């Protein structure tokens, strides 16, 4: 049981560690950056589309003209018009066959009870004269179970004669039966009763007509045509739906300045969230959030398609986030001046120079969606403006990327701004002439849009150095600065380790040529080659190219010698960090040897081991294998340059064969397994190396040996043969090349 509990605790701890590790992983950090980017853009977008709110009540005087921030329905007016249309609909009726029989039956029952009351009254009149007691009224009320009368109505009935009652009864039955043979519609019963009263009145006593007939008719008459509620309501709904809503379009005035606010206007302002109360237009903010999410989806999908490496780099994503938020903020400020003053192109220009052309395309797509959607939150009609900004942002961004991608220098950025100025203006004019009759308005919009492109280029020139300094980016401008021989590290390398300095110069030439051949970054390859061996500054005399005279490794244990050599990558990385070199160059310093072994000292250790086993891992560099084209190229160039210098007779064919052999050795050792190079790229690199090295080790002309006296005589004759004005002292001295001492692969020590 204890073992099980212990294993459960271990398992639980292991699972928790995995969760913590996953939350701290590179992929998780990339997700965090994207989440922060989404939140920042969403906050800025919602803040930009938030309308101004007003403190108004019904009857207040508005001091400013308030326009609709989006299309809004006048609900009060629309509802009133729809109800009026519904009331105008004629009801649909259903005929009921059983109504006539029921009405006649009820009428006869009531008349029988009324007749009984009249007969009781006749009897009482014969006994007591014209006086009726309270007991009489109480009794006759008990006879009327289907209808009730007031005292004055009962008095009329009790005083009626038999003939009057007979005439009334006959007239009522006949009139009601005739009336039911036609139609009595629901809702028109009163009209039917009035018609019956007119017919019955011809042969009925006036008192009976007013006090008895009318209450009886109201009691028994029912419509035989009743309203079909379901069908009628359906017609009314159709009538309501047929009424178009009263809509105030975006940009239309709701309240004019110095106008008294009505309830209808106040209701529209409240629905738009323009009143200073608790009511908020949730749908507007929800739409804004969805648009930002759409823009981020466009960004992520575009990066997956065009530049997946950026999605794997938190540092790159942070740069993308800053540039997107910076552009969004500037576009929000520009919109306050004019709707077309939106420096959207800043994203494309900055990302091209600071990250990559592919990420610039992805960022431009996302920003085009967001900024064009931002126009929908303005106080003017946005349809045409939204389309114009979407077109100009996307098309001009692609043009900017194309112009800057190969040479992202300051003058090229400015050229991009000028070209996109004309591109924006042309797009606005093209669309405007098709959709707008005001040439002046279209031309003004074109100038504002073109001006935003120029402003984007100027802002890019201003912000690029700041981003380079903050993130130590390997931009072309930064790489050119680092390639300056006056850089402190290069000056130290020239003075303290001149052999390593000259070795780095040749490696730089090789790397730059190879990078151009495989479409890499030539500037990064050259700058990385200059700094790849700066770690040798710590112990310069332990490296062959810097030695003059005694070699200290001759009296050093091979394990110690190997440790000194392999330490120069770690030392170089520390120096690079101290001098804030770009991360790309730091990676080259750490990766340019990979985990290759120092073969010379390994063999020396084997010879001194007297048959004992020697672990080759003790003689390997502890760096990572190259993961970029530039790191792999510099590894190969470093190996090739040092080894070819040791060739006794470097002919072009021999150099080409030796390079191929050295490169194959790196491939067989697995050093190129992580590098993004194809076999075709490897072949192109070898060809570039051969071309450069053939120029370095070209054949020289052998000069004949001339004695000092003969040389002086020849020089005197040449000076005499020249005109007086052209006589100049010159020195012609070229020593024949001296063979260099052979050194092991890597040029690092023997």
XYZ file of C-alpha atoms in Angstrom:
750
model
C 0.000 0.000 0.000
C 2.849 2.382 0.813
C 4.419 1.705 -2.564
C 1.105 2.429 -4.319
C 0.654 5.713 -2.407
C 4.240 6.647 -3.197
C 3.726 5.918 -6.885
C 0.478 7.909 -6.885
C 2.266 10.853 -5.287
C 5.044 10.586 -7.840
C 2.530 10.350 -10.634
C 0.632 13.363 -9.350
C 3.836 15.368 -9.032
C 4.887 14.306 -12.525
C 1.560 15.395 -14.020
C 1.735 18.746 -12.234
C 5.272 19.290 -13.431
C 4.177 18.577 -16.963
C 1.398 21.143 -16.667
C 3.795 23.754 -15.317
C 6.278 22.907 -18.044
C 3.589 23.221 -20.700
C 2.513 26.606 -19.333
C 6.105 27.813 -19.529
C 6.828 26.323 -22.937
C 7.678 28.331 -26.025
C 4.319 27.534 -27.596
C 2.478 28.712 -24.470
C 4.413 31.982 -24.465
C 3.434 32.511 -28.089
C -0.212 31.979 -27.119
C 0.150 34.495 -24.292
C 1.519 37.109 -26.681
C -1.320 36.535 -29.156
C -3.845 36.786 -26.320
C -2.324 40.073 -25.119
C -2.333 41.363 -28.691
C -6.027 40.496 -29.024
C -6.910 42.203 -25.737
C -4.959 45.362 -26.588
C -6.407 45.648 -30.085
C -9.886 44.928 -28.778
C -9.579 47.615 -26.090
C -8.318 50.189 -28.577
C -10.990 49.295 -31.131
C -13.858 49.487 -28.644
C -12.533 52.756 -27.248
C -12.394 54.189 -30.764
C -15.967 53.235 -31.669
C -17.451 54.329 -28.313
C -19.849 57.209 -29.087
C -20.128 60.485 -27.193
C -22.900 60.364 -24.595
C -25.362 63.183 -23.794
C -27.321 64.107 -20.661
C -30.769 64.893 -22.116
C -34.414 64.508 -21.111
C -37.711 65.068 -22.895
C -38.191 68.787 -23.364
C -34.515 69.716 -22.947
C -32.823 71.959 -25.487
C -29.917 70.291 -27.249
C -26.858 72.515 -27.635
C -25.382 70.399 -30.436
C -26.591 68.497 -33.449
C -26.616 64.769 -32.700
C -26.320 62.339 -35.594
C -26.949 58.615 -35.699
C -23.775 56.619 -35.055
C -25.343 53.725 -36.969
C -28.664 52.912 -38.597
C -31.407 53.161 -35.959
C -35.141 52.445 -36.103
C -37.650 55.000 -34.807
C -39.484 52.398 -32.751
C -42.269 54.676 -31.478
C -43.279 55.989 -34.899
C -42.884 52.583 -36.497
C -45.051 50.903 -33.840
C -47.771 53.542 -34.206
C -47.884 53.184 -37.974
C -48.015 49.418 -37.753
C -50.892 49.458 -35.273
C -52.799 51.829 -37.484
C -52.309 49.459 -40.404
C -53.478 46.518 -38.268
C -56.622 48.358 -37.168
C -57.486 49.091 -40.780
C -57.687 45.375 -41.569
C -61.284 44.076 -41.922
C -61.968 41.071 -39.670
C -62.621 37.644 -41.146
C -66.007 36.120 -40.057
C -67.327 32.568 -39.658
C -71.089 31.820 -39.991
C -72.632 29.883 -37.062
C -75.779 27.904 -37.963
C -76.919 27.187 -34.410
C -77.163 30.834 -33.347
C -80.646 31.512 -34.859
C -82.351 28.622 -33.030
C -80.710 29.524 -29.736
C -81.659 33.215 -30.038
C -85.308 32.429 -30.849
C -85.468 29.899 -28.023
C -84.005 32.373 -25.530
C -86.366 35.068 -26.790
C -89.450 32.917 -26.323
C -88.342 31.915 -22.825
C -87.853 35.535 -21.812
C -91.156 36.573 -23.397
C -92.972 33.802 -21.507
C -91.562 35.058 -18.234
C -92.424 38.651 -19.161
C -95.948 37.580 -20.095
C -96.345 35.930 -16.684
C -95.337 39.180 -14.980
C -97.853 41.157 -17.110
C -100.683 38.769 -16.272
C -99.866 39.016 -12.554
C -100.038 42.769 -12.886
C -103.439 42.613 -14.604
C -104.822 40.522 -11.738
C -103.446 42.855 -9.109
C -104.894 45.838 -10.904
C -108.328 44.301 -10.838
C -108.023 43.775 -7.060
C -106.089 46.771 -5.790
C -106.252 49.342 -8.574
C -103.010 50.991 -9.796
C -101.009 50.514 -6.629
C -98.208 47.848 -6.365
C -96.491 47.013 -3.118
C -92.902 46.060 -2.475
C -94.067 42.480 -2.076
C -95.480 42.559 -5.596
C -92.136 43.710 -7.027
C -90.340 41.047 -5.088
C -92.633 38.365 -6.358
C -92.455 39.318 -10.036
C -88.642 39.449 -9.846
C -88.754 35.836 -8.783
C -90.619 35.047 -11.998
C -87.837 36.557 -14.172
C -84.958 34.068 -14.136
C -83.505 34.944 -17.594
C -83.545 38.732 -17.312
C -83.716 41.428 -14.670
C -85.527 44.766 -14.764
C -85.486 47.921 -12.697
C -88.594 49.045 -10.771
C -89.691 51.510 -13.446
C -89.385 48.794 -16.097
C -91.389 46.353 -13.953
C -94.030 49.049 -13.439
C -94.372 49.464 -17.232
C -94.731 45.724 -17.617
C -97.267 45.336 -14.789
C -99.434 48.102 -16.253
C -99.379 46.744 -19.810
C -102.568 45.335 -21.326
C -102.930 41.894 -22.851
C -103.241 43.356 -26.327
C -100.085 45.408 -25.927
C -98.187 42.361 -24.772
C -99.536 40.244 -27.615
C -98.521 42.858 -30.202
C -95.077 43.249 -28.663
C -94.495 39.508 -28.525
C -95.638 38.945 -32.082
C -93.568 41.798 -33.477
C -90.430 40.812 -31.625
C -90.482 37.151 -32.682
C -91.151 38.038 -36.308
C -88.488 40.745 -36.437
C -85.824 38.639 -34.743
C -86.462 35.624 -36.988
C -86.279 37.785 -40.101
C -83.120 39.442 -38.866
C -81.434 36.089 -38.204
C -82.181 34.993 -41.747
C -79.574 37.550 -42.819
C -76.276 38.145 -40.999
C -75.472 39.786 -37.700
C -71.719 40.301 -37.519
C -69.753 40.251 -34.320
C -69.055 43.779 -33.256
C -72.168 45.059 -35.038
C -74.842 43.764 -32.620
C -75.777 47.293 -31.536
C -76.560 48.237 -35.127
C -78.714 45.107 -35.461
C -80.628 45.950 -32.250
C -81.270 49.495 -33.453
C -82.632 48.112 -36.711
C -84.917 45.696 -34.843
C -86.169 48.514 -32.614
C -87.217 50.476 -35.667
C -89.204 47.522 -37.055
C -90.857 46.603 -33.738
C -91.767 50.224 -32.998
C -94.492 50.310 -35.691
C -96.902 48.139 -33.658
C -95.522 48.326 -30.123
C -96.368 50.628 -27.269
C -93.688 53.246 -26.832
C -93.236 52.531 -23.118
C -92.864 48.816 -23.746
C -90.467 49.520 -26.606
C -88.138 51.640 -24.518
C -88.367 49.822 -21.164
C -88.953 46.201 -22.129
C -88.124 45.496 -25.776
C -84.675 47.062 -25.790
C -83.383 45.167 -22.678
C -84.809 41.917 -24.044
C -83.110 42.398 -27.421
C -79.774 43.220 -25.773
C -80.165 40.083 -23.677
C -80.962 37.553 -26.383
C -79.518 38.865 -29.661
C -76.218 37.196 -30.626
C -74.164 37.484 -33.835
C -74.385 34.626 -36.269
C -71.204 35.846 -37.982
C -68.329 35.651 -35.470
C -64.754 36.866 -36.031
C -62.157 34.249 -36.981
C -59.502 35.431 -34.515
C -56.660 33.355 -35.939
C -57.242 34.393 -39.557
C -57.842 38.012 -38.601
C -54.700 38.201 -36.480
C -52.709 36.703 -39.329
C -53.977 39.426 -41.670
C -53.136 42.064 -39.099
C -49.621 40.675 -38.684
C -49.199 40.820 -42.430
C -50.397 44.402 -42.402
C -47.927 45.268 -39.637
C -45.078 43.571 -41.497
C -45.962 45.465 -44.679
C -45.225 48.752 -42.953
C -41.579 49.714 -43.523
C -39.761 50.731 -40.329
C -38.865 54.376 -39.963
C -35.048 54.297 -40.067
C -32.568 57.054 -39.396
C -29.460 56.222 -41.465
C -25.968 56.494 -40.059
C -24.916 60.120 -40.186
C -28.521 61.422 -40.340
C -29.415 64.130 -37.846
C -31.588 62.923 -34.987
C -31.585 66.116 -32.937
C -30.730 69.530 -34.331
C -28.898 72.130 -32.304
C -31.164 74.475 -30.305
C -34.087 72.063 -30.819
C -36.334 70.737 -28.076
C -35.862 66.995 -27.564
C -38.974 64.826 -28.054
C -39.768 61.410 -26.627
C -39.250 59.836 -30.055
C -35.776 61.352 -30.408
C -34.870 60.391 -26.857
C -35.877 56.771 -27.501
C -33.608 56.605 -30.549
C -30.695 58.142 -28.642
C -31.215 55.618 -25.858
C -31.222 52.678 -28.273
C -27.948 53.954 -29.758
C -26.395 54.215 -26.306
C -25.895 57.974 -26.749
C -27.531 58.939 -23.464
C -25.579 59.340 -20.276
C -27.383 56.574 -18.417
C -27.039 52.865 -17.730
C -28.168 51.875 -21.224
C -25.294 50.614 -23.432
C -25.397 49.470 -27.038
C -24.176 45.937 -26.321
C -24.579 44.815 -29.933
C -22.192 47.498 -31.168
C -19.479 46.410 -28.743
C -20.150 42.750 -29.501
C -19.696 43.492 -33.190
C -16.430 45.272 -32.419
C -15.101 42.291 -30.463
C -16.050 39.918 -33.286
C -14.292 42.132 -35.838
C -11.085 42.147 -33.779
C -11.282 38.367 -33.432
C -11.750 38.166 -37.201
C -8.670 40.327 -37.714
C -6.610 38.133 -35.372
C -7.857 35.016 -37.173
C -6.704 36.551 -40.468
C -3.299 37.285 -38.894
C -2.807 33.781 -37.506
C -3.976 32.014 -40.668
C -1.773 34.253 -42.834
C 1.244 33.569 -40.630
C 0.555 29.840 -40.813
C 0.522 30.094 -44.599
C 3.355 32.572 -45.202
C 5.608 32.688 -42.119
C 5.069 29.852 -39.603
C 8.428 30.594 -37.951
C 7.048 33.872 -36.604
C 4.215 31.997 -34.883
C 6.833 29.916 -33.073
C 8.855 32.905 -31.850
C 7.544 34.877 -28.826
C 10.058 37.631 -29.543
C 8.825 38.085 -33.101
C 5.206 38.002 -31.973
C 5.922 40.717 -29.412
C 7.323 42.887 -32.210
C 4.267 42.154 -34.376
C 1.994 43.045 -31.445
C 3.739 46.367 -30.810
C 3.607 47.333 -34.483
C -0.064 46.397 -34.840
C -1.042 48.338 -31.707
C 1.096 51.306 -32.755
C -0.534 51.375 -36.190
C -4.016 51.030 -34.702
C -3.389 53.907 -32.301
C -2.082 56.174 -35.075
C -5.055 55.286 -37.292
C -7.448 56.197 -34.461
C -5.711 59.562 -34.044
C -5.643 60.141 -37.798
C -9.358 59.415 -38.065
C -10.040 62.381 -35.784
C -8.453 64.635 -38.440
C -9.849 62.947 -41.548
C -11.332 59.545 -42.282
C -8.721 58.760 -44.956
C -5.724 59.802 -42.852
C -4.951 56.279 -41.645
C -1.263 55.238 -41.770
C -2.094 51.561 -42.275
C 1.033 51.046 -44.385
C 3.188 51.491 -41.281
C 2.551 47.826 -40.438
C 3.822 46.579 -43.801
C 6.858 48.865 -43.841
C 8.022 48.138 -40.286
C 7.396 44.395 -40.353
C 9.247 44.027 -43.664
C 12.375 45.585 -42.238
C 12.162 44.290 -38.669
C 10.758 40.769 -39.037
C 10.216 39.472 -42.575
C 8.354 40.183 -45.791
C 6.000 37.251 -45.217
C 5.006 38.443 -41.753
C 4.488 41.913 -43.240
C 1.949 40.494 -45.689
C 0.141 38.711 -42.840
C 0.125 41.784 -40.605
C -1.079 43.991 -43.465
C -4.030 41.704 -44.144
C -5.106 41.820 -40.505
C -4.623 45.572 -40.193
C -6.546 46.218 -43.423
C -9.532 44.382 -41.965
C -9.354 46.182 -38.614
C -8.824 49.726 -39.882
C -11.449 49.467 -42.613
C -13.878 48.117 -40.006
C -12.932 50.994 -37.718
C -14.572 53.367 -40.207
C -17.908 51.683 -39.451
C -17.820 53.303 -36.027
C -17.559 56.839 -37.391
C -20.302 59.454 -37.538
C -20.568 59.559 -41.338
C -21.664 57.250 -44.092
C -19.031 54.548 -44.130
C -19.807 52.255 -47.065
C -17.571 53.854 -49.705
C -14.874 54.865 -47.209
C -14.708 51.336 -45.822
C -14.194 49.832 -49.282
C -11.642 52.502 -50.238
C -9.522 51.980 -47.137
C -9.686 48.200 -47.484
C -8.465 48.393 -51.100
C -5.758 50.989 -50.508
C -4.485 49.249 -47.372
C -4.148 45.842 -48.953
C -2.858 46.799 -52.408
C -0.428 49.463 -51.224
C 0.842 47.192 -48.440
C 1.785 44.561 -50.995
C 3.533 47.242 -53.060
C 5.466 48.411 -49.986
C 6.570 44.890 -49.133
C 7.755 44.341 -52.713
C 9.759 47.583 -52.753
C 11.366 47.167 -49.323
C 11.881 43.414 -48.996
C 15.258 43.203 -50.770
C 16.715 46.488 -49.559
C 14.976 47.653 -46.374
C 17.052 50.811 -46.046
C 15.898 54.302 -45.154
C 15.891 55.606 -48.719
C 14.009 52.533 -49.905
C 11.321 53.109 -47.262
C 10.961 56.696 -48.435
C 10.719 55.499 -52.043
C 8.000 53.096 -50.948
C 6.091 56.007 -49.376
C 6.257 57.990 -52.611
C 5.100 55.061 -54.758
C 2.242 54.184 -52.428
C 1.219 57.865 -52.365
C 0.403 57.610 -56.054
C -1.061 54.111 -55.657
C -3.469 55.246 -52.922
C -4.496 58.343 -54.853
C -5.114 56.288 -58.001
C -7.264 53.747 -56.166
C -9.378 56.439 -54.482
C -9.846 58.285 -57.766
C -10.780 55.094 -59.613
C -13.447 54.058 -57.110
C -14.585 57.624 -56.438
C -15.277 58.456 -60.066
C -17.577 55.424 -60.243
C -19.497 56.122 -57.045
C -19.357 59.885 -56.483
C -20.265 62.834 -58.707
C -18.283 65.364 -56.661
C -14.841 65.570 -58.246
C -13.642 67.945 -55.551
C -14.567 65.549 -52.751
C -12.966 62.573 -54.502
C -9.757 64.518 -55.178
C -9.594 65.613 -51.539
C -9.995 62.044 -50.325
C -7.277 60.908 -52.747
C -4.823 63.487 -51.382
C -5.560 62.556 -47.766
C -5.099 58.847 -48.562
C -1.837 59.489 -50.418
C -0.643 61.674 -47.565
C -1.239 58.812 -45.129
C 1.192 56.683 -47.202
C 3.903 59.344 -47.003
C 3.320 59.751 -43.270
C 3.638 55.962 -42.868
C 7.078 55.980 -44.508
C 8.268 58.884 -42.341
C 6.978 57.200 -39.179
C 8.679 53.961 -40.229
C 12.022 55.752 -40.573
C 11.478 57.263 -37.122
C 10.367 54.126 -35.270
C 12.648 51.517 -36.878
C 15.823 52.564 -35.014
C 13.929 52.568 -31.730
C 12.684 49.014 -32.291
C 16.167 47.927 -33.375
C 17.675 49.314 -30.180
C 15.038 47.899 -27.832
C 14.979 44.374 -29.291
C 18.564 44.255 -30.682
C 17.201 43.241 -34.063
C 19.377 42.102 -36.940
C 17.985 44.591 -39.420
C 19.997 45.449 -42.559
C 20.916 48.828 -41.102
C 22.030 47.235 -37.841
C 24.006 44.567 -39.701
C 25.753 47.220 -41.774
C 26.697 49.035 -38.553
C 28.023 45.795 -37.060
C 30.076 45.123 -40.214
C 32.015 48.336 -39.658
C 35.634 47.429 -38.752
C 35.563 50.136 -36.077
C 33.186 48.102 -33.918
C 34.888 47.603 -30.515
C 34.923 43.806 -30.772
C 36.293 43.820 -34.297
C 38.955 46.338 -33.284
C 39.970 44.074 -30.410
C 39.989 41.094 -32.755
C 42.272 42.934 -35.199
C 44.714 43.979 -32.468
C 44.659 41.007 -30.085
C 43.975 38.143 -32.518
C 44.902 39.369 -35.976
C 45.040 35.856 -37.424
C 41.467 35.186 -36.299
C 40.436 38.574 -37.696
C 41.770 37.777 -41.177
C 40.320 34.286 -40.973
C 36.920 35.867 -40.178
C 37.218 38.224 -43.165
C 37.652 35.326 -45.586
C 34.862 33.333 -43.872
C 32.634 36.388 -44.270
C 33.341 36.515 -48.006
C 32.567 32.821 -48.335
C 29.386 33.060 -46.243
C 28.030 36.093 -48.073
C 28.498 34.471 -51.475
C 26.899 31.226 -50.291
C 23.954 33.038 -48.680
C 23.227 34.840 -51.938
C 23.363 31.516 -53.780
C 20.695 29.900 -51.559
C 18.533 33.049 -51.083
C 19.571 33.510 -47.483
C 20.449 36.768 -45.730
C 23.864 37.869 -47.066
C 24.189 40.738 -44.614
C 23.488 38.476 -41.643
C 25.937 35.878 -42.988
C 28.706 38.464 -43.335
C 28.108 40.075 -39.931
C 27.796 36.676 -38.264
C 31.066 35.554 -39.825
C 32.824 38.656 -38.507
C 31.774 37.846 -34.943
C 31.618 34.048 -34.969
C 35.082 33.616 -33.393
C 35.143 36.555 -30.951
C 35.382 34.038 -28.112
C 39.010 33.472 -29.125
C 39.815 36.885 -27.642
C 39.932 35.263 -24.207
C 42.894 32.983 -25.101
C 44.058 34.071 -28.580
C 47.464 32.308 -28.470
C 45.852 28.894 -28.085
C 44.604 29.115 -31.667
C 46.928 28.317 -34.557
C 46.215 31.368 -36.716
C 47.381 33.675 -33.881
C 50.537 31.750 -32.926
C 54.019 33.040 -33.678
C 56.662 30.666 -32.466
C 55.945 28.087 -29.763
C 52.605 26.271 -29.717
C 51.326 26.046 -26.069
C 49.337 22.925 -26.884
C 52.556 20.916 -27.300
C 52.912 20.863 -23.515
C 49.202 20.680 -22.636
C 47.017 17.681 -21.865
C 44.761 16.985 -24.898
C 41.686 17.079 -22.657
C 42.652 20.555 -21.450
C 43.433 21.677 -24.989
C 40.063 20.441 -26.203
C 38.330 22.199 -23.309
C 40.086 25.480 -24.180
C 39.115 25.213 -27.839
C 35.499 24.264 -27.257
C 35.093 27.045 -24.683
C 35.488 29.772 -27.297
C 31.835 29.416 -28.410
C 30.613 29.935 -24.841
C 33.023 32.819 -24.318
C 31.930 34.372 -27.602
C 28.267 34.089 -26.628
C 28.934 35.892 -23.329
C 30.774 38.674 -25.152
C 27.957 38.980 -27.677
C 25.435 39.336 -24.873
C 27.643 41.892 -23.140
C 27.801 44.000 -26.314
C 24.075 43.476 -27.048
C 24.595 41.839 -30.416
C 21.370 40.706 -32.146
C 20.008 37.308 -31.186
C 20.599 36.003 -34.713
C 24.330 36.658 -34.409
C 24.388 35.120 -30.935
C 22.808 31.992 -32.413
C 25.489 31.880 -35.112
C 28.244 32.139 -32.484
C 26.705 29.311 -30.439
C 25.907 27.072 -33.422
C 28.795 27.544 -35.865
C 30.559 24.437 -34.519
C 27.460 22.477 -33.537
C 28.570 19.457 -31.553
C 31.468 18.487 -33.789
C 34.511 16.848 -32.144
C 37.989 18.393 -32.045
C 39.467 15.534 -34.039
C 43.168 16.446 -33.650
C 43.171 16.302 -29.856
C 40.915 13.287 -29.822
C 43.477 11.372 -31.868
C 46.244 12.762 -29.664
C 44.388 11.498 -26.572
C 43.924 8.102 -28.208
C 47.652 7.892 -28.902
C 48.466 8.786 -25.301
C 45.856 6.422 -23.827
C 47.968 3.286 -24.353
C 45.035 1.261 -25.550
C 42.506 2.549 -23.006
C 39.097 3.732 -24.200
C 38.698 7.451 -24.930
C 35.209 8.947 -25.013
C 34.872 11.192 -28.056
C 32.064 13.092 -26.266
C 34.754 14.724 -24.097
C 36.136 16.367 -27.236
C 32.888 17.686 -28.740
C 31.610 21.246 -28.707
C 28.572 21.693 -26.487
C 26.667 23.983 -28.873
C 23.469 23.288 -30.768
C 23.565 22.205 -34.362
C 22.847 24.971 -36.887
C 19.143 25.734 -37.240
C 19.266 28.520 -39.812
C 20.737 28.812 -43.283
C 23.214 31.425 -42.124
C 24.486 29.357 -39.164
C 24.959 26.299 -41.365
C 26.741 28.313 -44.057
C 29.164 29.819 -41.535
C 29.892 26.365 -40.066
C 30.805 25.093 -43.522
C 32.713 28.265 -44.462
C 34.700 28.144 -41.215
C 35.708 24.531 -41.843
C 36.476 25.026 -45.526
C 38.553 28.185 -45.141
C 40.803 26.730 -42.454
C 41.258 23.412 -44.225
C 41.879 24.759 -47.732
C 44.654 27.010 -46.381
C 46.476 23.837 -45.363
C 46.462 22.456 -48.922
C 49.981 22.284 -50.380
C 48.839 22.842 -53.964
C 45.344 24.483 -54.056
C 44.319 24.007 -57.689
C 40.668 24.749 -58.693
C 39.903 21.047 -59.151
C 41.601 20.168 -55.896
C 39.775 22.930 -54.017
C 36.395 21.778 -55.401
C 37.049 18.161 -54.466
C 38.369 19.095 -51.009
C 35.334 21.289 -50.302
C 33.004 18.469 -51.290
C 34.867 16.098 -48.988
C 34.666 18.504 -46.038
C 30.973 19.197 -46.571
C 30.221 15.492 -46.839
C 31.960 15.015 -43.503
C 29.624 17.539 -41.873
C 26.605 15.888 -43.473
C 27.675 12.424 -42.361
C 28.214 13.707 -38.817
C 24.610 14.994 -38.788
C 25.579 18.633 -38.291
C 23.221 19.778 -41.067
C 20.235 17.732 -39.884
C 18.478 20.736 -38.275
C 19.371 23.302 -40.924
C 16.753 24.314 -43.545
C 19.009 23.376 -46.466
C 18.315 21.030 -49.348
C 20.878 19.003 -51.275
C 20.509 21.533 -54.075
C 21.378 24.278 -51.586
C 24.437 22.329 -50.414
C 25.640 22.038 -54.006
C 25.123 25.770 -54.576
C 27.071 26.524 -51.385
C 29.987 24.370 -52.537
C 30.036 26.152 -55.907
C 30.046 29.555 -54.182
C 32.898 28.474 -51.893
C 34.926 27.228 -54.871
C 34.463 30.510 -56.748
C 35.618 32.623 -53.801
C 38.553 30.379 -52.839
C 39.766 30.134 -56.431
C 40.065 33.904 -56.338
C 41.966 33.801 -53.050
C 44.364 31.013 -54.051
C 44.799 31.998 -57.712
C 48.059 31.149 -59.517
C 50.732 33.852 -59.434
C 53.343 34.701 -62.040
C 56.898 33.717 -61.136
C 59.105 36.798 -61.451
C 62.745 36.297 -62.572
C 65.466 36.986 -60.059
C 67.166 40.358 -60.758
C 70.291 41.590 -59.018
C 70.072 44.906 -57.130
C 72.458 46.693 -59.557
C 70.521 45.543 -62.608
C 67.263 46.568 -61.045
C 68.615 50.035 -60.333
C 69.862 50.342 -63.930
C 66.459 49.357 -65.346
C 64.687 51.824 -63.090
C 67.028 54.642 -64.186
C 66.377 53.914 -67.838
C 62.585 53.920 -67.307
C 62.696 57.277 -65.547
C 64.833 58.776 -68.278
C 62.436 57.576 -70.973
C 59.477 59.329 -69.325
C 58.642 63.010 -69.892
C 59.800 65.319 -67.149
C 56.278 65.997 -65.936
C 55.497 62.311 -65.564
C 58.583 61.224 -63.634
C 57.498 59.870 -60.270
C 59.230 57.606 -57.852
C 57.570 54.215 -57.729
C 58.201 51.077 -55.826
C 57.819 47.750 -57.607
C 58.327 45.082 -55.073
C 56.235 41.947 -54.865
C 57.542 39.041 -52.936
C 56.622 35.573 -54.121
C 54.046 33.886 -51.993
C 55.443 31.896 -49.102
C 53.830 28.542 -48.313
C 51.845 28.613 -45.093
C 52.180 26.032 -42.400
C 49.530 23.376 -42.581
C 46.978 23.430 -39.796
C 44.192 21.090 -38.749
C 40.539 21.431 -39.692
C 39.010 24.524 -38.158
C 42.308 26.417 -38.029
C 42.226 26.316 -34.284
C 45.264 24.696 -32.834
C 47.840 22.044 -33.145
